[in-house]
Amino acid sequence: MSSYIQQISTVVPDISYRQEFLCEQMKNYVAGDDRRLKHLIHRIYHNSGIEKRHSVIPDFVPDNGEAPFYFQEGQSVNQPTTGQRNNRFTRHANPLLEQVGQKLLKSSADIDRTDITHVITVSCTGFFAPGPDLSVVRTLGLDHNTRRYNLGFMGCYAALPALQLAQTICEADPDSCVMIICLELCSLHFQITQDYDNLVAASLFADGAAGALVSGKSHPGTDPQLRMDHFHTTYIPEGEEDMAWSIGDSGFEMILSSYVPKIIESNLRQALEPLDHKISPDPEDVAYWGLHPGGKAIIDKLSSNFDLEPSQLSASREVLADYGNMSSATILFVMQHIMEHSNNNSGAQLLPLAFGPGLTIESGLFTIV
């Protein structure tokens, strides 16, 4: 029995910064007079493949009416506590959740709020209870009996387990309709240090939210749709210490080693082997690779390892350039881009692929219908 992604919608905060601008601010506030560190920051930011990122932090917005969160006058820097960061997450989360939910409902001709039977929310950048799952039900006016699930702290790959959970729900009851919303405010956990891995993380992560409607039935009036055919999970123990996410006294602390792209590259073919016999004729011929753009190096290594054409990864590169890495929400941005530019290429296959702590590789195989 099949299940279908009927609609994908995305939202970003109103505030955005050009990558070149952020690079200069990092040089001023973090490097100071250290010319070597300034050169390193310049190289990291200009090789990131990112042009612009969105954030809920208004520190560089003139006359925004708020006290600076990180960057103070006189080039001094504030390191907010975990509580202060999480309070800001709570304040910004609900409006973004509602925006995504409203866009999903308005964009779908065949599904309205009375059809939603389940809500799945996803985030690794903040916590509150009653949680985002209840917030979605309340602000969208969904039925109070709507079943709710919240997937927390899984990292960048979490949208794929959320989709697989939706698939399981719809296979059990084809009349089900699941709303998934991934919300990540990564900029709330910016760590102000001169550590190389933290500098790389600071150059990549951004804020955004994305949602999907999944049902157990194909809706002829919705075009195109994605039929979710297969999912697969791979755990790579050797990368466990190279990608991790923990809660510290000054926000959530990420370990993102520069070795991650190499670890992914050396294990990716083996990780995709269970999908090989379902792909026609082989992985290199999949029309669309929905790769989570964790960074430019990951995209480059995947492209060379599988000898892919630029068009097969164009969605991942464009999302990285326009939005940066928004953790779990990012893969839905990529999939939305593919659906919008697929030219109704019915029957074409899409291979979603995302990475996260563990080191975990989540993959799947979808078909445009």
mmCIF file of C-alpha atoms in Angstrom:
data_model
loop_
_atom_site.group_PDB
_atom_site.id
_atom_site.type_symbol
_atom_site.label_atom_id
_atom_site.label_comp_id
_atom_site.label_asym_id
_atom_site.label_seq_id
_atom_site.Cartn_x
_atom_site.Cartn_y
_atom_site.Cartn_z
ATOM 1 C CA MET A 1 0.000 0.000 0.000
ATOM 2 C CA SER A 2 1.407 3.396 -1.012
ATOM 3 C CA SER A 3 1.394 6.757 0.725
ATOM 4 C CA TYR A 4 1.852 10.143 -0.913
ATOM 5 C CA ILE A 5 3.357 13.545 -0.184
ATOM 6 C CA GLN A 6 0.598 15.809 -1.443
ATOM 7 C CA GLN A 7 2.106 19.183 -0.647
ATOM 8 C CA ILE A 8 5.299 20.764 0.718
ATOM 9 C CA SER A 9 5.435 24.341 2.033
ATOM 10 C CA THR A 10 8.347 26.351 3.414
ATOM 11 C CA VAL A 11 8.768 29.486 5.538
ATOM 12 C CA VAL A 12 11.785 31.519 6.674
ATOM 13 C CA PRO A 13 12.093 34.430 9.145
ATOM 14 C CA ASP A 14 11.847 37.905 7.626
ATOM 15 C CA ILE A 15 15.415 38.775 8.615
ATOM 16 C CA SER A 16 18.180 37.690 6.250
ATOM 17 C CA TYR A 17 21.887 38.407 5.943
ATOM 18 C CA ARG A 18 24.251 38.060 3.010
ATOM 19 C CA GLN A 19 27.084 35.620 3.631
ATOM 20 C CA GLU A 20 29.695 38.262 2.763
ATOM 21 C CA PHE A 21 28.248 40.570 5.436
ATOM 22 C CA LEU A 22 28.295 37.835 8.092
ATOM 23 C CA CYS A 23 31.862 37.021 7.169
ATOM 24 C CA GLU A 24 32.944 40.591 7.868
ATOM 25 C CA GLN A 25 31.091 40.631 11.201
ATOM 26 C CA MET A 26 32.790 37.405 12.257
ATOM 27 C CA LYS A 27 36.156 38.912 11.373
ATOM 28 C CA ASN A 28 35.388 42.008 13.463
ATOM 29 C CA TYR A 29 33.786 40.373 16.502
ATOM 30 C CA VAL A 30 35.546 37.000 16.696
ATOM 31 C CA ALA A 31 38.955 37.453 15.052
ATOM 32 C CA GLY A 32 39.667 40.984 16.216
ATOM 33 C CA ASP A 33 43.287 41.824 15.353
ATOM 34 C CA ASP A 34 44.266 38.218 14.623
ATOM 35 C CA ARG A 35 45.143 38.325 10.911
ATOM 36 C CA ARG A 36 45.588 34.545 10.672
ATOM 37 C CA LEU A 37 42.099 33.967 12.093
ATOM 38 C CA LYS A 38 40.620 36.606 9.798
ATOM 39 C CA HIS A 39 42.099 34.791 6.814
ATOM 40 C CA LEU A 40 40.688 31.476 8.056
ATOM 41 C CA ILE A 41 37.199 32.933 8.532
ATOM 42 C CA HIS A 42 37.326 34.500 5.070
ATOM 43 C CA ARG A 43 38.256 31.160 3.494
ATOM 44 C CA ILE A 44 35.539 29.240 5.380
ATOM 45 C CA TYR A 45 32.759 31.682 4.471
ATOM 46 C CA HIS A 46 33.752 32.202 0.845
ATOM 47 C CA ASN A 47 34.026 28.453 0.210
ATOM 48 C CA SER A 48 30.687 27.649 1.864
ATOM 49 C CA GLY A 49 28.520 27.737 -1.271
ATOM 50 C CA ILE A 50 26.096 29.973 0.659
ATOM 51 C CA GLU A 51 24.959 33.405 -0.520
ATOM 52 C CA LYS A 52 22.272 34.259 2.040
ATOM 53 C CA ARG A 53 20.833 32.967 5.330
ATOM 54 C CA HIS A 54 17.730 33.781 7.369
ATOM 55 C CA SER A 55 17.657 34.249 11.135
ATOM 56 C CA VAL A 56 15.428 35.341 14.025
ATOM 57 C CA ILE A 57 18.394 37.286 15.435
ATOM 58 C CA PRO A 58 17.989 41.029 14.603
ATOM 59 C CA ASP A 59 21.372 42.201 15.918
ATOM 60 C CA PHE A 60 22.356 43.772 12.586
ATOM 61 C CA VAL A 61 18.929 45.223 11.767
ATOM 62 C CA PRO A 62 18.992 48.989 12.456
ATOM 63 C CA ASP A 63 16.482 50.320 15.000
ATOM 64 C CA ASN A 64 14.942 46.886 15.574
ATOM 65 C CA GLY A 65 13.799 47.775 19.082
ATOM 66 C CA GLU A 66 15.588 44.882 20.782
ATOM 67 C CA ALA A 67 18.779 44.705 22.815
ATOM 68 C CA PRO A 68 21.576 42.893 20.954
ATOM 69 C CA PHE A 69 21.435 39.145 21.531
ATOM 70 C CA TYR A 70 25.052 38.311 20.583
ATOM 71 C CA PHE A 71 26.845 41.282 19.064
ATOM 72 C CA GLN A 72 27.182 44.311 21.349
ATOM 73 C CA GLU A 73 28.375 47.813 20.607
ATOM 74 C CA GLY A 74 32.139 48.287 20.600
ATOM 75 C CA GLN A 75 32.695 44.847 19.093
ATOM 76 C CA SER A 76 32.045 43.050 22.381
ATOM 77 C CA VAL A 77 30.193 39.735 22.328
ATOM 78 C CA ASN A 78 27.484 38.312 24.570
ATOM 79 C CA GLN A 79 27.136 34.569 25.203
ATOM 80 C CA PRO A 80 23.446 34.001 26.127
ATOM 81 C CA THR A 81 22.514 31.223 28.524
ATOM 82 C CA THR A 82 20.668 28.122 27.370
ATOM 83 C CA GLY A 83 17.531 29.444 29.073
ATOM 84 C CA GLN A 84 17.724 32.755 27.233
ATOM 85 C CA ARG A 85 18.168 30.986 23.916
ATOM 86 C CA ASN A 86 15.307 28.593 24.559
ATOM 87 C CA ASN A 87 13.001 31.436 25.625
ATOM 88 C CA ARG A 88 13.623 33.067 22.269
ATOM 89 C CA PHE A 89 12.935 29.753 20.525
ATOM 90 C CA THR A 90 9.559 29.547 22.277
ATOM 91 C CA ARG A 91 8.711 33.118 21.281
ATOM 92 C CA HIS A 92 9.467 32.636 17.585
ATOM 93 C CA ALA A 93 8.342 29.033 17.142
ATOM 94 C CA ASN A 94 4.569 29.411 17.269
ATOM 95 C CA PRO A 95 4.205 32.088 14.554
ATOM 96 C CA LEU A 96 6.424 30.107 12.167
ATOM 97 C CA LEU A 97 4.583 26.849 12.882
ATOM 98 C CA GLU A 98 1.274 28.561 12.119
ATOM 99 C CA GLN A 99 2.618 30.091 8.896
ATOM 100 C CA VAL A 100 3.757 26.711 7.590
ATOM 101 C CA GLY A 101 0.480 25.034 8.535
ATOM 102 C CA GLN A 102 -1.611 27.755 6.891
ATOM 103 C CA LYS A 103 0.468 27.584 3.704
ATOM 104 C CA LEU A 104 0.039 23.823 3.526
ATOM 105 C CA LEU A 105 -3.739 24.076 3.828
ATOM 106 C CA LYS A 106 -4.078 27.002 1.419
ATOM 107 C CA SER A 107 -1.881 25.308 -1.190
ATOM 108 C CA SER A 108 -3.799 22.037 -1.164
ATOM 109 C CA ALA A 109 -6.965 21.955 -3.268
ATOM 110 C CA ASP A 110 -8.137 18.565 -1.985
ATOM 111 C CA ILE A 111 -7.190 18.631 1.724
ATOM 112 C CA ASP A 112 -8.560 20.981 4.381
ATOM 113 C CA ARG A 113 -8.194 21.211 8.158
ATOM 114 C CA THR A 114 -11.026 18.723 8.781
ATOM 115 C CA ASP A 115 -9.055 16.037 6.918
ATOM 116 C CA ILE A 116 -5.988 16.205 9.195
ATOM 117 C CA THR A 117 -5.901 13.188 11.501
ATOM 118 C CA HIS A 118 -2.294 13.341 12.763
ATOM 119 C CA VAL A 119 0.316 16.038 13.413
ATOM 120 C CA ILE A 120 4.070 15.353 13.610
ATOM 121 C CA THR A 121 6.387 18.178 14.649
ATOM 122 C CA VAL A 122 10.176 18.028 14.424
ATOM 123 C CA SER A 123 12.912 20.149 16.002
ATOM 124 C CA CYS A 124 16.340 19.828 17.590
ATOM 125 C CA THR A 125 16.854 23.517 18.426
ATOM 126 C CA GLY A 126 14.377 24.137 21.250
ATOM 127 C CA PHE A 127 11.901 22.663 23.701
ATOM 128 C CA PHE A 128 8.651 23.742 25.341
ATOM 129 C CA ALA A 129 5.533 22.039 26.694
ATOM 130 C CA PRO A 130 2.689 22.068 25.872
ATOM 131 C CA GLY A 131 4.714 21.546 22.722
ATOM 132 C CA PRO A 132 4.774 22.571 19.087
ATOM 133 C CA ASP A 133 2.485 19.661 18.195
ATOM 134 C CA LEU A 134 -0.319 21.100 20.336
ATOM 135 C CA SER A 135 0.468 24.604 19.070
ATOM 136 C CA VAL A 136 -0.202 23.440 15.492
ATOM 137 C CA VAL A 137 -3.544 21.878 16.467
ATOM 138 C CA ARG A 138 -4.621 24.961 18.406
ATOM 139 C CA THR A 139 -3.533 27.718 15.992
ATOM 140 C CA LEU A 140 -4.856 25.942 12.883
ATOM 141 C CA GLY A 141 -8.159 25.041 14.500
ATOM 142 C CA LEU A 142 -7.690 21.309 14.004
ATOM 143 C CA ASP A 143 -9.883 18.763 15.749
ATOM 144 C CA HIS A 144 -8.962 18.408 19.428
ATOM 145 C CA ASN A 145 -8.754 14.636 18.934
ATOM 146 C CA THR A 146 -5.979 14.983 16.344
ATOM 147 C CA ARG A 147 -3.195 12.574 17.252
ATOM 148 C CA ARG A 148 0.109 14.300 17.937
ATOM 149 C CA TYR A 149 3.777 13.318 17.894
ATOM 150 C CA ASN A 150 6.927 15.373 18.458
ATOM 151 C CA LEU A 151 10.328 14.142 17.224
ATOM 152 C CA GLY A 152 13.022 15.970 19.146
ATOM 153 C CA PHE A 153 16.789 16.280 19.045
ATOM 154 C CA MET A 154 17.419 13.940 16.111
ATOM 155 C CA GLY A 155 19.290 16.510 14.016
ATOM 156 C CA CYS A 156 19.460 17.165 10.297
ATOM 157 C CA TYR A 157 18.031 13.832 9.122
ATOM 158 C CA ALA A 158 14.836 13.953 11.239
ATOM 159 C CA ALA A 159 12.423 14.873 8.422
ATOM 160 C CA LEU A 160 12.881 11.426 6.871
ATOM 161 C CA PRO A 161 11.916 9.480 10.027
ATOM 162 C CA ALA A 162 8.929 11.845 10.291
ATOM 163 C CA LEU A 163 7.912 10.964 6.727
ATOM 164 C CA GLN A 164 8.376 7.270 7.462
ATOM 165 C CA LEU A 165 6.185 7.572 10.563
ATOM 166 C CA ALA A 166 3.544 9.275 8.413
ATOM 167 C CA GLN A 167 3.831 6.426 5.913
ATOM 168 C CA THR A 168 3.290 3.862 8.679
ATOM 169 C CA ILE A 169 0.205 5.743 9.887
ATOM 170 C CA CYS A 170 -1.268 5.945 6.386
ATOM 171 C CA GLU A 171 -0.562 2.298 5.615
ATOM 172 C CA ALA A 172 -2.448 1.319 8.772
ATOM 173 C CA ASP A 173 -5.376 3.567 7.828
ATOM 174 C CA PRO A 174 -5.528 4.886 4.226
ATOM 175 C CA ASP A 175 -8.055 7.527 5.323
ATOM 176 C CA SER A 176 -5.396 9.187 7.488
ATOM 177 C CA CYS A 177 -3.886 12.544 6.568
ATOM 178 C CA VAL A 178 -0.706 13.591 8.360
ATOM 179 C CA MET A 179 0.678 17.121 8.700
ATOM 180 C CA ILE A 180 4.434 17.238 9.306
ATOM 181 C CA ILE A 181 6.208 20.467 10.305
ATOM 182 C CA CYS A 182 9.961 20.768 10.848
ATOM 183 C CA LEU A 183 11.053 23.953 12.646
ATOM 184 C CA GLU A 184 14.700 24.774 13.294
ATOM 185 C CA LEU A 185 16.126 28.016 14.698
ATOM 186 C CA CYS A 186 19.782 27.070 14.486
ATOM 187 C CA SER A 187 21.094 30.618 14.851
ATOM 188 C CA LEU A 188 19.959 30.580 18.493
ATOM 189 C CA HIS A 189 22.844 28.232 19.253
ATOM 190 C CA PHE A 190 25.676 30.182 17.676
ATOM 191 C CA GLN A 191 28.834 29.485 19.698
ATOM 192 C CA ILE A 192 31.281 32.352 19.898
ATOM 193 C CA THR A 193 34.636 30.584 19.864
ATOM 194 C CA GLN A 194 37.738 30.414 17.693
ATOM 195 C CA ASP A 195 37.556 26.623 17.399
ATOM 196 C CA TYR A 196 37.734 25.562 13.738
ATOM 197 C CA ASP A 197 34.736 23.201 13.809
ATOM 198 C CA ASN A 198 32.598 25.857 15.514
ATOM 199 C CA LEU A 199 33.637 28.420 12.921
ATOM 200 C CA VAL A 200 32.517 26.030 10.166
ATOM 201 C CA ALA A 201 29.183 25.432 11.923
ATOM 202 C CA ALA A 202 28.678 29.186 12.336
ATOM 203 C CA SER A 203 29.172 29.644 8.590
ATOM 204 C CA LEU A 204 26.540 27.021 7.660
ATOM 205 C CA PHE A 205 23.506 27.013 9.923
ATOM 206 C CA ALA A 206 20.386 29.131 9.557
ATOM 207 C CA ASP A 207 16.703 29.293 10.516
ATOM 208 C CA GLY A 208 13.693 27.962 8.652
ATOM 209 C CA ALA A 209 10.589 25.802 8.786
ATOM 210 C CA ALA A 210 8.982 23.422 6.317
ATOM 211 C CA GLY A 211 5.988 21.134 6.274
ATOM 212 C CA ALA A 212 4.412 18.322 4.286
ATOM 213 C CA LEU A 213 0.968 16.794 3.929
ATOM 214 C CA VAL A 214 1.005 13.004 3.648
ATOM 215 C CA SER A 215 -2.013 10.852 2.872
ATOM 216 C CA GLY A 216 -2.749 7.219 2.122
ATOM 217 C CA LYS A 217 -4.526 8.056 -1.111
ATOM 218 C CA SER A 218 -3.459 9.745 -4.307
ATOM 219 C CA HIS A 219 -5.366 12.949 -5.034
ATOM 220 C CA PRO A 220 -5.799 13.371 -8.817
ATOM 221 C CA GLY A 221 -6.207 17.142 -8.466
ATOM 222 C CA THR A 222 -2.779 17.505 -6.864
ATOM 223 C CA ASP A 223 0.051 17.655 -9.376
ATOM 224 C CA PRO A 224 2.752 16.569 -8.886
ATOM 225 C CA GLN A 225 2.765 14.235 -5.898
ATOM 226 C CA LEU A 226 5.536 12.088 -4.436
ATOM 227 C CA ARG A 227 4.803 8.432 -3.799
ATOM 228 C CA MET A 228 6.968 7.228 -0.909
ATOM 229 C CA ASP A 229 8.188 3.780 -1.930
ATOM 230 C CA HIS A 230 11.077 2.863 0.374
ATOM 231 C CA PHE A 231 13.114 4.083 3.360
ATOM 232 C CA HIS A 232 16.428 2.910 4.752
ATOM 233 C CA THR A 233 18.577 3.789 7.792
ATOM 234 C CA THR A 234 22.313 3.224 8.172
ATOM 235 C CA TYR A 235 24.403 3.801 11.284
ATOM 236 C CA ILE A 236 28.155 4.395 10.891
ATOM 237 C CA PRO A 237 29.829 3.856 14.299
ATOM 238 C CA GLU A 238 33.170 5.296 13.167
ATOM 239 C CA GLY A 239 31.532 8.719 12.798
ATOM 240 C CA GLU A 240 29.853 8.832 16.203
ATOM 241 C CA GLU A 241 32.342 11.287 17.666
ATOM 242 C CA ASP A 242 32.455 13.447 14.524
ATOM 243 C CA MET A 243 28.817 14.578 14.526
ATOM 244 C CA ALA A 244 27.003 15.086 17.824
ATOM 245 C CA TRP A 245 24.582 17.503 19.482
ATOM 246 C CA SER A 246 24.390 18.139 23.256
ATOM 247 C CA ILE A 247 22.945 20.703 25.681
ATOM 248 C CA GLY A 248 25.445 23.007 27.354
ATOM 249 C CA ASP A 249 25.145 25.954 29.713
ATOM 250 C CA SER A 250 25.430 28.401 26.798
ATOM 251 C CA GLY A 251 23.104 26.829 24.257
ATOM 252 C CA PHE A 252 23.185 23.564 22.371
ATOM 253 C CA GLU A 253 26.702 22.527 21.440
ATOM 254 C CA MET A 254 27.464 20.839 18.135
ATOM 255 C CA ILE A 255 30.387 18.657 17.222
ATOM 256 C CA LEU A 256 30.769 18.870 13.447
ATOM 257 C CA SER A 257 34.139 17.502 12.452
ATOM 258 C CA SER A 258 35.761 18.404 9.153
ATOM 259 C CA TYR A 259 36.082 14.627 8.604
ATOM 260 C CA VAL A 260 32.305 14.194 8.203
ATOM 261 C CA PRO A 261 32.257 14.582 4.371
ATOM 262 C CA LYS A 262 35.025 11.967 4.051
ATOM 263 C CA ILE A 263 33.224 9.536 6.375
ATOM 264 C CA ILE A 264 29.997 9.936 4.404
ATOM 265 C CA GLU A 265 31.816 9.508 1.088
ATOM 266 C CA SER A 266 33.546 6.284 2.165
ATOM 267 C CA ASN A 267 30.328 4.707 3.473
ATOM 268 C CA LEU A 268 27.650 6.013 1.125
ATOM 269 C CA ARG A 269 27.654 3.293 -1.537
ATOM 270 C CA GLN A 270 27.353 0.610 1.114
ATOM 271 C CA ALA A 271 24.586 2.591 2.841
ATOM 272 C CA LEU A 272 22.564 2.733 -0.383
ATOM 273 C CA GLU A 273 23.022 -0.936 -1.313
ATOM 274 C CA PRO A 274 19.624 -2.016 0.122
ATOM 275 C CA LEU A 275 17.961 0.417 -2.305
ATOM 276 C CA ASP A 276 19.991 -0.641 -5.349
ATOM 277 C CA HIS A 277 17.657 -3.408 -6.531
ATOM 278 C CA LYS A 278 14.720 -1.021 -6.298
ATOM 279 C CA ILE A 279 16.396 1.594 -8.499
ATOM 280 C CA SER A 280 16.103 1.363 -12.256
ATOM 281 C CA PRO A 281 18.675 0.771 -13.537
ATOM 282 C CA ASP A 282 21.257 2.028 -10.958
ATOM 283 C CA PRO A 283 21.829 4.937 -8.527
ATOM 284 C CA GLU A 284 23.609 7.133 -11.072
ATOM 285 C CA ASP A 285 20.453 7.138 -13.208
ATOM 286 C CA VAL A 286 18.092 8.420 -10.504
ATOM 287 C CA ALA A 287 16.673 11.639 -11.972
ATOM 288 C CA TYR A 288 16.694 13.670 -8.749
ATOM 289 C CA TRP A 289 18.952 13.398 -5.719
ATOM 290 C CA GLY A 290 17.262 15.143 -2.787
ATOM 291 C CA LEU A 291 20.479 15.542 -0.811
ATOM 292 C CA HIS A 292 20.441 17.415 2.487
ATOM 293 C CA PRO A 293 23.035 20.127 1.785
ATOM 294 C CA GLY A 294 24.922 19.847 5.047
ATOM 295 C CA GLY A 295 27.740 21.722 3.364
ATOM 296 C CA LYS A 296 29.294 22.261 -0.048
ATOM 297 C CA ALA A 297 31.930 19.547 0.538
ATOM 298 C CA ILE A 298 29.233 16.904 1.072
ATOM 299 C CA ILE A 299 27.518 17.812 -2.209
ATOM 300 C CA ASP A 300 30.826 17.832 -4.084
ATOM 301 C CA LYS A 301 31.903 14.437 -2.761
ATOM 302 C CA LEU A 302 28.540 12.840 -3.530
ATOM 303 C CA SER A 303 28.619 14.267 -7.050
ATOM 304 C CA SER A 304 32.094 12.937 -7.805
ATOM 305 C CA ASN A 305 31.573 9.592 -6.065
ATOM 306 C CA PHE A 306 28.493 8.768 -8.149
ATOM 307 C CA ASP A 307 29.543 10.698 -11.262
ATOM 308 C CA LEU A 308 26.295 12.704 -11.210
ATOM 309 C CA GLU A 309 25.224 15.384 -13.659
ATOM 310 C CA PRO A 310 24.861 18.935 -12.273
ATOM 311 C CA SER A 311 21.087 18.800 -12.811
ATOM 312 C CA GLN A 312 20.759 15.823 -10.461
ATOM 313 C CA LEU A 313 22.001 17.891 -7.506
ATOM 314 C CA SER A 314 20.964 21.392 -8.587
ATOM 315 C CA ALA A 315 18.160 21.594 -6.004
ATOM 316 C CA SER A 316 20.559 20.902 -3.127
ATOM 317 C CA ARG A 317 23.076 23.478 -4.331
ATOM 318 C CA GLU A 318 20.418 26.155 -4.838
ATOM 319 C CA VAL A 319 18.836 25.590 -1.422
ATOM 320 C CA LEU A 320 22.275 25.752 0.205
ATOM 321 C CA ALA A 321 23.032 29.009 -1.615
ATOM 322 C CA ASP A 322 19.715 30.667 -0.784
ATOM 323 C CA TYR A 323 19.121 29.411 2.766
ATOM 324 C CA GLY A 324 22.150 27.609 4.231
ATOM 325 C CA ASN A 325 21.714 24.547 6.442
ATOM 326 C CA MET A 326 18.403 24.662 8.365
ATOM 327 C CA SER A 327 18.880 21.245 9.941
ATOM 328 C CA SER A 328 15.806 18.984 9.599
ATOM 329 C CA ALA A 329 13.775 21.493 7.569
ATOM 330 C CA THR A 330 16.349 21.645 4.772
ATOM 331 C CA ILE A 331 15.558 18.361 3.024
ATOM 332 C CA LEU A 332 11.925 19.480 2.618
ATOM 333 C CA PHE A 333 13.139 22.725 1.012
ATOM 334 C CA VAL A 334 15.122 20.568 -1.436
ATOM 335 C CA MET A 335 12.187 18.270 -2.165
ATOM 336 C CA GLN A 336 9.862 21.242 -2.698
ATOM 337 C CA HIS A 337 12.357 22.709 -5.185
ATOM 338 C CA ILE A 338 12.441 19.393 -7.062
ATOM 339 C CA MET A 339 8.649 19.119 -7.192
ATOM 340 C CA GLU A 340 8.328 22.694 -8.471
ATOM 341 C CA HIS A 341 10.914 22.123 -11.220
ATOM 342 C CA SER A 342 10.115 18.544 -12.195
ATOM 343 C CA ASN A 343 7.927 19.596 -15.158
ATOM 344 C CA ASN A 344 5.456 16.844 -14.196
ATOM 345 C CA ASN A 345 8.121 14.241 -14.921
ATOM 346 C CA SER A 346 5.818 11.403 -13.917
ATOM 347 C CA GLY A 347 7.590 8.150 -13.097
ATOM 348 C CA ALA A 348 10.930 9.812 -12.355
ATOM 349 C CA GLN A 349 12.620 8.673 -9.177
ATOM 350 C CA LEU A 350 13.807 10.894 -6.320
ATOM 351 C CA LEU A 351 16.385 9.695 -3.806
ATOM 352 C CA PRO A 352 16.172 11.707 -0.546
ATOM 353 C CA LEU A 353 19.337 11.542 1.538
ATOM 354 C CA ALA A 354 20.165 13.160 4.888
ATOM 355 C CA PHE A 355 22.802 12.827 7.599
ATOM 356 C CA GLY A 356 22.940 13.433 11.329
ATOM 357 C CA PRO A 357 24.316 12.414 14.718
ATOM 358 C CA GLY A 358 25.325 8.819 15.045
ATOM 359 C CA LEU A 359 26.662 9.133 12.312
ATOM 360 C CA THR A 360 23.303 8.302 10.741
ATOM 361 C CA ILE A 361 22.455 8.203 7.047
ATOM 362 C CA GLU A 362 18.734 8.270 6.233
ATOM 363 C CA SER A 363 17.744 7.538 2.652
ATOM 364 C CA GLY A 364 14.710 6.613 0.614
ATOM 365 C CA LEU A 365 13.264 6.208 -2.825
ATOM 366 C CA PHE A 366 10.250 8.211 -3.990
ATOM 367 C CA THR A 367 8.448 8.431 -7.334
ATOM 368 C CA ILE A 368 6.892 11.496 -8.937
ATOM 369 C CA VAL A 369 3.280 10.785 -9.892
#
